[in-house]
XYZ file of N, CA and C in Angstrom:
708
model
N -12.385 -53.972 31.932
C -11.332 -53.706 30.949
C -11.832 -52.751 29.866
N -13.081 -52.950 29.421
C -13.635 -52.082 28.382
C -13.678 -50.636 28.844
N -14.130 -50.418 30.088
C -14.218 -49.056 30.620
C -12.825 -48.453 30.784
N -11.859 -49.251 31.229
C -10.487 -48.757 31.382
C -9.911 -48.319 30.040
N -10.104 -49.128 29.007
C -9.617 -48.769 27.673
C -10.315 -47.512 27.164
N -11.619 -47.435 27.395
C -12.385 -46.262 26.974
C -11.843 -44.998 27.630
N -11.651 -45.038 28.936
C -11.170 -43.870 29.667
C -9.768 -43.482 29.204
N -8.923 -44.477 28.939
C -7.557 -44.204 28.482
C -7.559 -43.506 27.127
N -8.383 -43.995 26.209
C -8.467 -43.393 24.875
C -8.987 -41.965 24.965
N -10.034 -41.755 25.754
C -10.615 -40.418 25.887
C -9.615 -39.458 26.523
N -8.886 -39.913 27.523
C -7.873 -39.053 28.151
C -6.832 -38.613 27.130
N -6.301 -39.549 26.359
C -5.278 -39.213 25.374
C -5.849 -38.318 24.281
N -7.090 -38.571 23.877
C -7.724 -37.760 22.836
C -7.921 -36.321 23.305
N -8.418 -36.153 24.524
C -8.623 -34.810 25.083
C -7.283 -34.111 25.296
N -6.288 -34.843 25.767
C -4.946 -34.283 25.948
C -4.399 -33.756 24.627
N -4.585 -34.534 23.566
C -4.100 -34.140 22.243
C -4.715 -32.823 21.795
N -6.044 -32.696 21.932
C -6.695 -31.468 21.485
C -6.358 -30.291 22.390
N -6.173 -30.535 23.665
C -5.833 -29.450 24.583
C -4.454 -28.876 24.276
N -3.556 -29.707 23.748
C -2.215 -29.247 23.390
C -2.208 -28.575 22.028
N -2.821 -29.235 21.039
C -2.669 -28.800 19.647
C -3.855 -28.021 19.099
N -5.012 -28.105 19.775
C -6.202 -27.434 19.276
C -7.120 -28.335 18.483
N -6.694 -29.550 18.199
C -7.523 -30.511 17.466
C -7.089 -31.919 17.849
N -7.871 -32.911 17.418
C -7.447 -34.297 17.570
C -8.337 -35.170 18.413
N -9.270 -34.586 19.192
C -10.063 -35.430 20.079
C -10.872 -36.457 19.296
N -11.498 -36.036 18.213
C -12.319 -36.968 17.442
C -11.462 -37.924 16.621
N -10.389 -37.417 16.008
C -9.534 -38.282 15.198
C -8.903 -39.379 16.040
N -8.388 -39.019 17.207
C -7.768 -40.018 18.078
C -8.815 -41.002 18.590
N -9.913 -40.474 19.109
C -10.932 -41.349 19.688
C -11.572 -42.260 18.647
N -11.868 -41.710 17.470
C -12.535 -42.510 16.441
C -11.587 -43.490 15.755
N -10.286 -43.369 16.015
C -9.346 -44.363 15.507
C -9.399 -45.645 16.336
N -9.929 -45.561 17.565
C -9.920 -46.714 18.464
C -11.314 -47.162 18.920
N -12.198 -46.212 19.198
C -13.460 -46.557 19.854
C -14.450 -47.341 19.008
N -14.539 -47.131 17.684
C -15.490 -47.954 16.918
C -15.239 -49.448 17.067
N -13.980 -49.859 17.148
C -13.670 -51.273 17.340
C -13.997 -51.758 18.733
N -14.035 -50.839 19.696
C -14.317 -51.200 21.080
C -15.803 -51.157 21.406
N -16.478 -50.113 20.921
C -17.881 -49.893 21.282
C -18.846 -50.055 20.123
N -18.323 -50.001 18.886
C -19.200 -49.966 17.714
C -19.421 -48.532 17.275
N -19.579 -48.328 15.980
C -19.682 -46.979 15.429
C -20.920 -46.254 15.926
N -22.033 -46.973 16.140
C -23.277 -46.333 16.547
C -23.201 -45.761 17.956
N -22.341 -46.328 18.790
C -22.130 -45.798 20.139
C -20.970 -44.816 20.172
N -19.903 -45.133 19.436
C -18.694 -44.305 19.475
C -18.937 -42.903 18.933
N -19.639 -42.785 17.812
C -19.811 -41.480 17.166
C -20.535 -40.470 18.065
N -21.716 -40.798 18.615
C -22.372 -39.821 19.495
C -21.616 -39.593 20.795
N -20.935 -40.624 21.307
C -20.159 -40.455 22.536
C -19.026 -39.456 22.334
N -18.292 -39.599 21.252
C -17.178 -38.690 20.976
C -17.691 -37.273 20.738
N -18.853 -37.144 20.120
C -19.444 -35.819 19.917
C -19.743 -35.149 21.258
N -20.252 -35.917 22.219
C -20.527 -35.368 23.548
C -19.236 -34.973 24.267
N -18.209 -35.815 24.144
C -16.917 -35.502 24.763
C -16.353 -34.210 24.178
N -16.404 -34.103 22.864
C -15.891 -32.903 22.199
C -16.668 -31.664 22.627
N -17.979 -31.810 22.752
C -18.819 -30.677 23.126
C -18.560 -30.237 24.568
N -18.030 -31.124 25.385
C -17.646 -30.780 26.754
C -16.300 -30.067 26.788
N -15.387 -30.518 25.953
C -14.023 -29.981 25.916
C -13.943 -28.600 25.276
N -14.626 -28.419 24.171
C -14.426 -27.233 23.331
C -14.786 -25.901 23.996
N -15.855 -25.804 24.797
C -16.112 -24.513 25.459
C -14.977 -24.095 26.391
N -14.362 -25.059 27.064
C -13.252 -24.746 27.969
C -12.076 -24.171 27.190
N -11.724 -24.818 26.080
C -10.604 -24.341 25.272
C -10.929 -23.006 24.605
N -12.194 -22.824 24.224
C -12.580 -21.562 23.598
C -12.444 -20.402 24.580
N -12.833 -20.614 25.826
C -12.663 -19.582 26.852
C -11.179 -19.269 27.040
N -10.357 -20.311 27.021
C -8.906 -20.115 27.207
C -8.312 -19.247 26.097
N -8.769 -19.432 24.853
C -8.169 -18.728 23.708
C -9.112 -17.690 23.091
N -10.117 -17.244 23.846
C -11.178 -16.398 23.302
C -10.660 -15.086 22.706
N -9.594 -14.522 23.259
C -9.095 -13.232 22.774
C -8.495 -13.332 21.375
N -8.162 -14.538 20.946
C -7.572 -14.728 19.616
C -8.597 -15.202 18.589
N -9.856 -15.347 19.004
C -10.887 -15.851 18.097
C -11.195 -14.833 17.003
N -11.181 -15.286 15.764
C -11.506 -14.450 14.606
C -12.837 -14.933 14.032
N -13.925 -14.292 14.459
C -15.253 -14.738 14.038
C -15.453 -14.622 12.530
N -14.847 -13.635 11.914
C -14.989 -13.475 10.460
C -14.398 -14.669 9.722
N -13.369 -15.270 10.286
C -12.766 -16.441 9.659
C -13.567 -17.705 9.933
N -14.259 -17.743 11.071
C -14.949 -18.963 11.499
C -16.331 -19.110 10.878
N -17.082 -18.008 10.737
C -18.472 -18.111 10.314
C -18.672 -18.796 8.958
N -17.884 -18.491 7.925
C -18.075 -19.210 6.656
C -17.877 -20.715 6.803
N -16.921 -21.118 7.623
C -16.691 -22.539 7.871
C -17.902 -23.169 8.549
N -18.427 -22.481 9.552
C -19.563 -23.003 10.312
C -20.807 -23.107 9.441
N -21.126 -22.042 8.714
C -22.333 -22.034 7.885
C -22.288 -23.137 6.835
N -21.136 -23.325 6.204
C -21.015 -24.380 5.199
C -21.112 -25.760 5.833
N -20.588 -25.906 7.050
C -20.656 -27.212 7.718
C -22.091 -27.588 8.060
N -22.941 -26.583 8.350
C -24.341 -26.862 8.663
C -25.066 -27.499 7.476
N -24.594 -27.219 6.278
C -25.165 -27.862 5.090
C -24.635 -29.283 4.955
N -23.358 -29.463 5.266
C -22.742 -30.772 5.097
C -23.097 -31.784 6.167
N -23.333 -31.338 7.398
C -23.579 -32.262 8.506
C -24.784 -33.170 8.272
N -25.968 -32.647 7.904
C -27.098 -33.560 7.662
C -26.819 -34.559 6.542
N -26.071 -34.132 5.537
C -25.712 -35.059 4.460
C -24.888 -36.208 5.024
N -23.953 -35.881 5.913
C -23.133 -36.917 6.525
C -23.927 -37.838 7.423
N -24.789 -37.257 8.269
C -25.561 -38.056 9.223
C -26.555 -38.967 8.521
N -27.253 -38.428 7.533
C -28.354 -39.170 6.922
C -28.014 -39.802 5.576
N -27.007 -39.314 4.893
C -26.798 -39.780 3.525
C -25.581 -40.624 3.258
N -24.574 -40.599 4.147
C -23.328 -41.290 3.830
C -23.072 -42.528 4.678
N -23.987 -42.876 5.545
C -23.757 -44.027 6.404
C -23.667 -45.329 5.613
N -24.230 -45.350 4.411
C -24.200 -46.572 3.616
C -22.941 -46.754 2.799
N -22.082 -45.723 2.733
C -20.852 -45.848 1.955
C -19.847 -46.745 2.670
N -18.869 -47.238 1.922
C -17.811 -48.068 2.487
C -16.954 -47.205 3.415
N -17.125 -47.389 4.711
C -16.447 -46.552 5.696
C -14.931 -46.670 5.591
N -14.425 -47.886 5.419
C -12.976 -48.089 5.343
C -12.375 -47.353 4.150
N -13.079 -47.366 3.023
C -12.580 -46.703 1.819
C -12.543 -45.189 2.007
N -13.608 -44.638 2.573
C -13.681 -43.190 2.787
C -12.598 -42.724 3.757
N -12.437 -43.442 4.868
C -11.452 -43.046 5.865
C -10.024 -43.221 5.351
N -9.797 -44.256 4.552
C -8.462 -44.457 3.978
C -8.104 -43.319 3.029
N -9.065 -42.896 2.217
C -8.823 -41.776 1.307
C -8.522 -40.508 2.094
N -9.304 -40.267 3.139
C -9.078 -39.095 3.982
C -7.693 -39.151 4.622
N -7.327 -40.320 5.133
C -6.016 -40.481 5.744
C -4.884 -40.227 4.772
N -5.054 -40.662 3.534
C -4.041 -40.437 2.500
C -3.853 -38.940 2.253
N -4.951 -38.221 2.166
C -4.880 -36.774 1.927
C -4.211 -36.066 3.105
N -4.605 -36.431 4.327
C -4.055 -35.787 5.523
C -2.556 -36.037 5.645
N -2.169 -37.316 5.572
C -0.757 -37.667 5.725
C 0.079 -37.075 4.596
N -0.459 -37.089 3.383
C 0.269 -36.536 2.245
C 0.529 -35.056 2.405
N -0.494 -34.316 2.837
C -0.310 -32.879 3.047
C 0.710 -32.609 4.152
N 0.587 -33.331 5.274
C 1.471 -33.081 6.409
C 2.929 -33.387 6.064
N 3.175 -34.466 5.342
C 4.540 -34.792 4.924
C 5.074 -33.719 3.978
N 4.199 -33.255 3.096
C 4.563 -32.178 2.163
C 5.024 -30.943 2.933
N 4.277 -30.602 3.976
C 4.595 -29.409 4.758
C 5.821 -29.615 5.649
N 5.984 -30.817 6.204
C 7.136 -31.089 7.058
C 8.451 -30.945 6.300
N 8.412 -31.277 5.020
C 9.599 -31.121 4.189
C 9.688 -29.710 3.595
N 8.843 -28.807 4.155
C 8.856 -27.380 3.803
C 8.495 -27.130 2.340
N 7.711 -28.030 1.777
C 7.149 -27.814 0.438
C 5.713 -27.348 0.642
N 5.571 -26.138 1.182
C 4.274 -25.687 1.678
C 3.312 -25.379 0.546
N 2.046 -25.711 0.796
C 0.997 -25.322 -0.134
C 0.863 -23.803 -0.124
N 0.386 -23.220 -1.213
C 0.268 -21.757 -1.259
C -0.738 -21.244 -0.237
N -0.534 -20.022 0.187
C -1.466 -19.405 1.123
C -2.810 -19.189 0.442
N -3.879 -19.539 1.151
C -5.228 -19.384 0.602
C -5.740 -17.978 0.900
N -6.212 -17.296 -0.132
C -6.710 -15.933 0.040
C -8.184 -15.787 -0.337
N -8.647 -16.564 -1.308
C -10.028 -16.413 -1.767
C -10.998 -16.937 -0.704
N -12.057 -16.187 -0.387
C -12.984 -16.594 0.679
C -13.753 -17.875 0.390
N -13.880 -18.269 -0.867
C -14.636 -19.478 -1.192
C -13.983 -20.742 -0.640
N -12.673 -20.710 -0.410
C -12.009 -21.877 0.162
C -12.594 -22.223 1.530
N -13.000 -21.208 2.294
C -13.573 -21.450 3.617
C -14.866 -22.244 3.513
N -15.701 -21.906 2.536
C -16.969 -22.616 2.371
C -16.735 -24.062 1.941
N -15.761 -24.269 1.072
C -15.452 -25.635 0.650
C -14.935 -26.481 1.794
N -14.025 -25.917 2.589
C -13.482 -26.648 3.734
C -14.570 -26.939 4.761
N -15.431 -25.954 5.025
C -16.500 -26.146 5.995
C -17.514 -27.179 5.550
N -17.861 -27.172 4.260
C -18.829 -28.141 3.737
C -18.285 -29.562 3.859
N -17.038 -29.771 3.452
C -16.425 -31.096 3.550
C -16.293 -31.528 5.006
N -15.931 -30.582 5.870
C -15.828 -30.891 7.294
C -17.178 -31.311 7.861
N -18.246 -30.659 7.427
C -19.575 -31.018 7.896
C -19.973 -32.424 7.490
N -19.691 -32.796 6.253
C -20.008 -34.148 5.785
C -19.259 -35.190 6.613
N -17.963 -34.977 6.805
C -17.150 -35.931 7.562
C -17.552 -35.954 9.032
N -17.909 -34.790 9.572
C -18.341 -34.735 10.957
C -19.665 -35.438 11.165
N -20.591 -35.246 10.247
C -21.881 -35.900 10.366
C -21.795 -37.403 10.212
N -20.983 -37.866 9.282
C -20.896 -39.297 9.000
C -19.999 -40.028 9.983
N -18.818 -39.463 10.271
C -17.810 -40.195 11.042
C -17.268 -39.416 12.231
N -17.845 -38.241 12.504
C -17.457 -37.437 13.658
C -16.017 -36.939 13.583
N -15.481 -36.773 12.369
C -14.101 -36.291 12.219
C -14.095 -35.085 11.280
N -14.626 -33.990 11.769
C -14.742 -32.789 10.939
C -13.443 -31.994 10.858
N -12.455 -32.325 11.682
C -11.268 -31.500 11.808
C -10.364 -31.359 10.602
N -9.992 -32.455 9.917
C -8.932 -32.361 8.897
C -9.101 -31.271 7.848
N -10.260 -31.110 7.201
C -10.347 -30.039 6.194
C -10.122 -28.649 6.782
N -10.621 -28.417 7.990
C -10.470 -27.104 8.622
C -9.038 -26.904 9.114
N -8.413 -27.977 9.580
C -7.018 -27.895 10.019
C -6.113 -27.528 8.849
N -6.307 -28.210 7.723
C -5.513 -27.915 6.529
C -5.782 -26.485 6.063
N -7.058 -26.081 6.087
C -7.418 -24.718 5.693
C -6.727 -23.695 6.594
N -6.781 -23.914 7.910
C -6.159 -22.982 8.845
C -4.656 -22.890 8.667
N -4.032 -24.021 8.374
C -2.589 -24.001 8.149
C -2.254 -23.236 6.871
N -3.059 -23.409 5.835
C -2.829 -22.687 4.574
C -3.167 -21.199 4.694
N -3.967 -20.840 5.684
C -4.244 -19.425 5.952
C -3.180 -18.796 6.848
N -2.240 -19.627 7.312
C -1.135 -19.170 8.154
C -1.613 -18.576 9.481
N -2.637 -19.194 10.074
C -3.061 -18.760 11.401
C -1.924 -18.993 12.390
N -1.696 -18.037 13.309
C -0.696 -18.251 14.355
C -1.250 -19.249 15.382
N -0.405 -19.798 16.278
C -0.852 -20.874 17.165
C -2.091 -20.567 17.993
N -2.154 -19.386 18.628
C -3.323 -19.090 19.454
C -4.565 -18.854 18.603
N -4.411 -18.200 17.454
C -5.540 -18.004 16.543
C -6.006 -19.344 15.994
N -5.069 -20.215 15.680
C -5.374 -21.555 15.190
C -6.247 -22.299 16.199
N -5.809 -22.313 17.450
C -6.551 -23.030 18.487
C -7.917 -22.398 18.730
N -7.964 -21.068 18.793
C -9.226 -20.377 19.063
C -10.228 -20.581 17.936
N -9.789 -20.414 16.700
C -10.696 -20.561 15.563
C -11.211 -21.991 15.434
N -10.336 -22.964 15.676
C -10.783 -24.353 15.613
C -11.835 -24.640 16.675
N -11.629 -24.143 17.905
C -12.615 -24.403 18.961
C -13.950 -23.736 18.641
N -13.895 -22.515 18.085
C -15.134 -21.851 17.694
C -15.889 -22.642 16.646
N -15.155 -23.142 15.652
C -15.790 -23.959 14.612
C -16.300 -25.267 15.189
N -15.453 -25.980 15.933
C -15.832 -27.284 16.470
C -17.043 -27.180 17.390
N -17.077 -26.145 18.233
C -18.166 -26.014 19.199
C -19.513 -25.922 18.496
N -19.616 -25.053 17.505
C -20.889 -24.865 16.810
C -21.241 -26.063 15.932
N -20.262 -26.594 15.224
C -20.549 -27.727 14.341
C -20.868 -28.982 15.152
N -20.144 -29.215 16.258
C -20.413 -30.396 17.079
C -21.754 -30.294 17.788
N -22.160 -29.078 18.149
C -23.494 -28.901 18.721
C -24.556 -29.342 17.722
N -24.369 -28.978 16.463
C -25.315 -29.378 15.420
C -25.254 -30.882 15.179
N -24.055 -31.467 15.276
C -23.911 -32.919 15.138
C -24.672 -33.636 16.249
N -24.516 -33.165 17.486
C -25.209 -33.787 18.615
C -26.719 -33.674 18.444
N -27.195 -32.523 17.979
C -28.632 -32.362 17.734
C -29.124 -33.358 16.693
N -28.331 -33.581 15.655
C -28.705 -34.562 14.643
C -28.697 -35.979 15.207
N -27.746 -36.277 16.094
C -27.739 -37.589 16.752
C -28.970 -37.750 17.641
N -29.371 -36.663 18.298
C -30.558 -36.719 19.146
C -31.805 -36.976 18.312
N -31.925 -36.265 17.200
C -33.064 -36.474 16.301
C -33.056 -37.895 15.748
N -31.864 -38.419 15.475
C -31.733 -39.775 14.952
C -31.809 -40.846 16.019
N -32.083 -40.458 17.274
C -32.227 -41.387 18.399
C -30.948 -42.195 18.636
N -29.795 -41.543 18.453
C -28.514 -42.225 18.660
C -27.937 -42.017 20.060
N -28.524 -41.110 20.843
C -28.026 -40.850 22.199
C -28.672 -41.840 23.170
N -28.201 -43.068 23.124
C -28.773 -44.157 23.911
C -28.339 -44.068 25.377
N -28.942 -44.916 26.206
C -28.555 -44.981 27.620
C -27.091 -45.362 27.767
N -26.623 -46.285 26.928
C -25.218 -46.709 26.982
C -24.281 -45.545 26.684
N -24.648 -44.719 25.717
C -23.819 -43.559 25.377
C -23.680 -42.641 26.582
N -24.779 -42.344 27.265
C -24.732 -41.451 28.424
C -23.957 -42.072 29.583
N -24.079 -43.394 29.771
C -23.320 -44.057 30.834
C -21.818 -43.971 30.571
N -21.417 -44.250 29.337
C -19.999 -44.141 28.977
C -19.507 -42.703 29.148
N -20.346 -41.759 28.782
C -19.974 -40.342 28.895
C -19.683 -39.969 30.348
N -20.523 -40.419 31.271
C -20.311 -40.123 32.689
C -19.005 -40.737 33.193
N -18.689 -41.938 32.722
C -17.426 -42.567 33.093
C -16.235 -41.738 32.607
N -16.401 -41.051 31.511
C -15.297 -40.322 30.876
C -15.039 -38.941 31.471
N -15.954 -38.410 32.258
C -15.817 -37.034 32.743
C -14.508 -36.770 33.502
N -14.073 -37.655 34.421
C -12.780 -37.395 35.081
C -11.608 -37.379 34.104
N -11.634 -38.255 33.102
C -10.564 -38.291 32.101
C -10.557 -37.017 31.266
N -11.736 -36.482 30.972
C -11.834 -35.227 30.216
C -11.197 -34.091 31.009
N -11.539 -33.997 32.291
C -10.993 -32.927 33.137
C -9.472 -33.035 33.246
N -8.965 -34.245 33.459
C -7.519 -34.439 33.595
C -6.795 -34.121 32.291
N -7.368 -34.529 31.169
C -6.751 -34.271 29.868
C -6.690 -32.792 29.541
N -7.744 -32.059 29.888
C -7.755 -30.606 29.648
C -6.666 -29.919 30.465
N -6.611 -30.230 31.753
C -5.641 -29.571 32.640
C -4.205 -29.825 32.187
N -3.861 -31.088 31.968
C -2.492 -31.425 31.585
C -2.156 -30.868 30.206
N -3.104 -30.913 29.284
C -2.869 -30.413 27.935
C -2.602 -28.920 27.900
N -3.346 -28.152 28.693
C -3.131 -26.705 28.730
C -1.774 -26.359 29.339
N -1.352 -27.125 30.335
C -0.036 -26.900 30.943
C 1.070 -27.150 29.926
N 0.980 -28.266 29.206
C 1.998 -28.597 28.204
C 1.958 -27.595 27.055
N 0.746 -27.216 26.632
C 0.589 -26.323 25.494
C 1.237 -24.966 25.690
N 1.282 -24.474 26.931
C 1.888 -23.163 27.205
C 3.399 -23.161 26.975
N 4.011 -24.320 26.970
C 5.464 -24.414 26.872
C 5.951 -24.589 25.435
N 5.042 -24.657 24.476
C 5.427 -24.878 23.085
C 5.492 -23.553 22.325
N 6.620 -23.256 21.666
C 6.751 -22.081 20.820
C 6.097 -22.310 19.470
N 5.931 -21.250 18.640
C 5.256 -21.368 17.343
C 5.874 -22.408 16.412
N 7.204 -22.455 16.319
C 7.855 -23.406 15.410
C 7.636 -24.838 15.876
N 7.792 -25.047 17.183
C 7.571 -26.384 17.738
C 6.112 -26.776 17.585
N 5.226 -25.811 17.831
C 3.794 -26.078 17.706
C 3.445 -26.556 16.306
N 3.962 -25.877 15.283
C 3.657 -26.267 13.911
C 4.133 -27.687 13.624
N 5.322 -28.025 14.104
C 5.837 -29.375 13.876
C 4.993 -30.414 14.602
N 4.555 -30.085 15.814
C 3.688 -31.002 16.556
C 2.403 -31.258 15.779
N 1.800 -30.184 15.266
C 0.563 -30.315 14.493
C 0.775 -31.207 13.277
N 1.852 -30.969 12.537
C 2.096 -31.726 11.308
C 2.415 -33.186 11.598
N 3.185 -33.447 12.642
C 3.484 -34.837 13.006
C 2.207 -35.560 13.421
N 1.354 -34.879 14.185
C 0.074 -35.478 14.566
C -0.771 -35.789 13.339
N -0.744 -34.910 12.353
C -1.490 -35.157 11.124
C -0.959 -36.387 10.394
N 0.354 -36.549 10.347
C 0.938 -37.730 9.702
C 0.485 -39.000 10.414
N 0.613 -39.002 11.734
C 0.236 -40.183 12.515
C -1.240 -40.509 12.330
N -2.089 -39.493 12.453
C -3.523 -39.724 12.332
C -3.899 -40.143 10.921
N -3.211 -39.588 9.934
C -3.466 -39.986 8.554
C -3.188 -41.454 8.334
N -2.057 -41.934 8.844
C -1.717 -43.347 8.670
C -2.628 -44.255 9.496
N -3.087 -43.765 10.653
C -4.060 -44.534 11.437
C -5.342 -44.741 10.632
N -5.791 -43.694 9.958
C -7.004 -43.805 9.145
C -6.795 -44.727 7.947
N -5.595 -44.705 7.359
C -5.320 -45.544 6.186
C -5.297 -47.015 6.567
N -4.644 -47.330 7.677
C -4.430 -48.731 8.046
C -5.362 -49.210 9.150
């Protein structure tokens, strides 16, 4: 039963990111810590993400804007070790609830077309990347700050997906390296990962098929609704 639940969660998480460009860690980390424990769930989800992201990056490579991604990545490299080594002692429920409140609040704001102003100053990228690195290192959920940043930069759907995969790939690689140094990649983590490989492949294929059928307006609404749902999952 445990393996079945694990595979189901990973399939849905991979499907979500394959459609929208994000969500694998948020979806998986909303369920897996209670099933496997945080010490197993965090490195496992990092490995799953690191398997998924190169495939999606190849799919959207022509829309990748490296100039937009590099500041996010460089700042996240500073934040990731802080998250891995410095924030594990904080109240996890409090931190995630606060994050969920911010995510859901922003998404509801945008759904009602009360959009935040477009971000133009380059320093916003460093701030978003640094915060994403801390959250990624501590709880493996680096996406929300970068997702909000990308939406405020008005990235189009393919650029949004491509830039997120470029950021996630490099930052998650650094997260996995930190887990390896911290001796968190246990035998159990690798066994669970092998069980998940068919679910990862199926989620990628189905997600890309569905994703091709979504127009820009529908895509934006899907992203915002997912943010609301994930925000409330983190809060409660």
